[in-house]
CSV table of C-alpha atoms in Angstrom, one decimal:
chain,number,residue,atom,x,y,z
A,1,MET,CA,154.2,-2.9,-182.6
A,2,SER,CA,154.3,0.5,-184.1
A,3,PRO,CA,153.1,3.6,-182.1
A,4,ALA,CA,150.1,4.0,-184.4
A,5,VAL,CA,148.9,0.5,-183.7
A,6,ALA,CA,149.5,0.9,-180.0
A,7,LEU,CA,147.3,4.1,-180.0
A,8,SER,CA,144.5,2.4,-181.9
A,9,ALA,CA,144.6,-0.5,-179.6
A,10,THR,CA,143.9,1.8,-176.6
A,11,PRO,CA,140.4,1.0,-175.3
A,12,SER,CA,137.8,3.7,-175.2
A,13,LEU,CA,136.4,5.0,-172.0
A,14,ALA,CA,133.3,3.2,-170.9
A,15,VAL,CA,130.3,5.1,-169.6
A,16,ASP,CA,130.6,3.5,-166.2
A,17,ASP,CA,134.3,4.5,-166.1
A,18,LEU,CA,133.3,8.1,-166.7
A,19,LEU,CA,130.9,7.9,-163.8
A,20,GLY,CA,133.5,6.5,-161.3
A,21,GLY,CA,133.2,2.8,-162.1
A,22,GLN,CA,132.3,0.1,-159.7
A,23,ARG,CA,133.9,2.1,-156.8
A,24,VAL,CA,131.2,4.8,-157.2
A,25,LEU,CA,128.3,3.0,-158.9
A,26,ALA,CA,128.6,-0.1,-156.7
A,27,ALA,CA,127.9,-2.2,-159.8
A,28,VAL,CA,129.0,-2.4,-163.4
A,29,PRO,CA,126.0,-2.2,-165.7
A,30,HIS,CA,126.5,-4.4,-168.7
A,31,SER,CA,123.2,-3.7,-170.6
A,32,ALA,CA,120.7,-1.0,-171.1
A,33,LEU,CA,118.4,-2.8,-168.7
A,34,ASP,CA,121.1,-2.7,-166.0
A,35,TRP,CA,121.4,1.0,-166.5
A,36,VAL,CA,117.6,1.4,-166.0
A,37,ALA,CA,118.0,-0.1,-162.5
A,38,VAL,CA,120.9,2.2,-161.7
A,39,ILE,CA,118.9,5.3,-162.9
A,40,ARG,CA,115.8,4.3,-160.9
A,41,ARG,CA,117.9,3.8,-157.8
A,42,GLY,CA,119.7,7.1,-158.4
A,43,ILE,CA,123.3,7.5,-159.4
A,44,PRO,CA,125.6,8.3,-156.4
A,45,ALA,CA,126.5,12.0,-156.4
A,46,ALA,CA,130.2,11.1,-156.4
A,47,ALA,CA,129.7,10.3,-160.1
A,48,VAL,CA,129.4,14.0,-160.7
A,49,ASP,CA,132.8,14.6,-159.2
A,50,ALA,CA,134.2,11.6,-161.2
A,51,LEU,CA,132.8,13.0,-164.5
A,52,THR,CA,134.1,16.5,-163.8
A,53,ARG,CA,137.5,15.2,-162.9
A,54,LEU,CA,137.9,13.1,-166.0
A,55,THR,CA,136.4,15.6,-168.5
A,56,HIS,CA,137.9,18.8,-166.9
A,57,LEU,CA,134.5,20.4,-167.2
A,58,SER,CA,133.7,22.9,-164.5
A,59,GLN,CA,130.8,22.3,-162.1
A,60,ALA,CA,129.0,25.1,-163.9
A,61,GLU,CA,129.6,23.6,-167.4
A,62,LEU,CA,128.4,20.2,-166.2
A,63,ALA,CA,125.4,21.7,-164.5
A,64,SER,CA,124.4,23.6,-167.6
A,65,ALA,CA,125.0,20.6,-169.9
A,66,VAL,CA,122.7,18.4,-167.8
A,67,GLY,CA,120.1,21.1,-167.1
A,68,ILE,CA,120.5,20.8,-163.3
A,69,PRO,CA,121.0,24.0,-161.3
A,70,GLU,CA,124.4,24.2,-159.5
A,71,ARG,CA,122.7,24.6,-156.2
A,72,THR,CA,120.7,21.4,-156.8
A,73,LEU,CA,123.9,19.6,-157.6
A,74,ALA,CA,125.5,20.8,-154.4
A,75,ARG,CA,122.5,19.7,-152.4
A,76,ARG,CA,122.5,16.3,-154.1
A,77,LYS,CA,126.2,15.9,-153.2
A,78,ARG,CA,125.3,16.5,-149.5
A,79,GLU,CA,122.4,14.0,-149.8
A,80,GLY,CA,124.6,11.5,-151.6
A,81,ARG,CA,122.5,10.5,-154.5
A,82,LEU,CA,120.8,12.1,-157.6
A,83,ASN,CA,117.2,11.5,-158.3
A,84,SER,CA,116.2,9.3,-161.3
A,85,GLU,CA,115.7,12.3,-163.7
A,86,GLU,CA,119.0,13.8,-162.7
A,87,SER,CA,120.7,10.4,-163.0
A,88,SER,CA,119.3,10.0,-166.5
A,89,ARG,CA,120.6,13.4,-167.5
A,90,LEU,CA,124.1,12.7,-166.1
A,91,LEU,CA,124.1,9.3,-167.8
A,92,ARG,CA,123.2,11.0,-171.1
A,93,LEU,CA,126.2,13.4,-170.8
A,94,ALA,CA,128.5,10.4,-170.0
A,95,ARG,CA,127.2,8.5,-173.0
A,96,VAL,CA,127.9,11.5,-175.3
A,97,VAL,CA,131.4,11.9,-173.9
A,98,ALA,CA,132.1,8.2,-174.3
A,99,ARG,CA,130.8,8.2,-177.9
A,100,GLY,CA,132.9,11.3,-178.7
A,101,GLU,CA,136.0,9.7,-177.2
A,102,GLU,CA,135.5,6.8,-179.6
A,103,VAL,CA,135.0,9.1,-182.6
A,104,PHE,CA,137.9,11.4,-181.8
A,105,ALA,CA,140.1,8.8,-180.1
A,106,GLY,CA,140.8,11.0,-177.2
A,107,LEU,CA,139.0,12.7,-174.3
A,108,ASP,CA,140.7,16.1,-174.8
A,109,ALA,CA,139.7,16.3,-178.4
A,110,THR,CA,136.1,15.3,-177.4
A,111,ILE,CA,135.8,18.0,-174.8
A,112,ASP,CA,137.3,20.6,-177.3
A,113,TRP,CA,134.7,19.5,-179.9
A,114,LEU,CA,131.8,19.6,-177.3
A,115,LYS,CA,132.8,23.2,-176.4
A,116,SER,CA,133.2,24.4,-180.0
A,117,ILE,CA,130.5,26.1,-182.1
A,118,ASN,CA,129.2,23.6,-184.7
A,119,ALA,CA,127.6,24.8,-187.9
A,120,SER,CA,125.8,21.5,-188.4
A,121,LEU,CA,124.2,21.9,-185.0
A,122,GLY,CA,122.8,25.4,-185.8
A,123,GLY,CA,125.8,27.3,-184.8
A,124,VAL,CA,125.8,26.3,-181.1
A,125,THR,CA,128.1,24.2,-179.1
A,126,PRO,CA,127.3,20.5,-178.8
A,127,LEU,CA,127.6,20.8,-175.0
A,128,SER,CA,124.8,23.4,-174.9
A,129,LEU,CA,122.4,20.9,-176.5
A,130,LEU,CA,122.8,18.1,-174.0
A,131,ASP,CA,120.2,19.3,-171.6
A,132,THR,CA,117.4,17.8,-173.8
A,133,ASP,CA,116.9,14.4,-175.3
A,134,ILE,CA,116.4,15.8,-178.8
A,135,GLY,CA,119.6,17.9,-178.5
A,136,ALA,CA,121.6,14.9,-177.3
A,137,GLU,CA,120.2,12.9,-180.2
A,138,GLY,CA,121.4,15.6,-182.6
A,139,VAL,CA,124.9,15.6,-181.1
A,140,MET,CA,125.0,11.8,-181.3
A,141,ASP,CA,123.9,11.9,-184.9
A,142,THR,CA,126.6,14.5,-185.7
A,143,LEU,CA,129.2,12.3,-184.0
A,144,GLY,CA,128.1,9.4,-186.2
A,145,ARG,CA,128.3,11.5,-189.3
A,146,ILE,CA,131.9,12.6,-188.3
A,147,GLU,CA,132.8,9.0,-187.7
A,148,HIS,CA,131.7,8.1,-191.3
A,149,GLY,CA,133.2,11.2,-192.9
A,150,VAL,CA,129.9,13.0,-193.6
A,151,PHE,CA,130.4,16.5,-192.1
A,152,ALA,CA,127.2,18.3,-193.1
């Protein structure tokens, strides 16, 4: 097998892997409806640490990206669980990172792209748009266009 084939055969990171997998989530959601139950229950706060560890985002960058104050994240870590709204926001970030990892075939390239100013997103970084649903949709749309070779 050639190195190029081996690299393309590398599986992409799944959203649940980015959030700590079964060890943190205590379940592996297989469908959107499974995720609804996880969100309603609240994602364990350890998922924040798992996501920051894998993405190398700072706590401040992650907090800003999900629109949750750092002090609130620190409190949730003490409490052990995010509320449903915070869980939904963290899941949104993980979904964007997983999609970017598919498109760019690497986590480092994805994080670099998320932190870089993007003209097609109004001259801001994709990461700065993830605190809203509409912004995240724009980022996901842009990833889809990149994947299909449409850059503008």
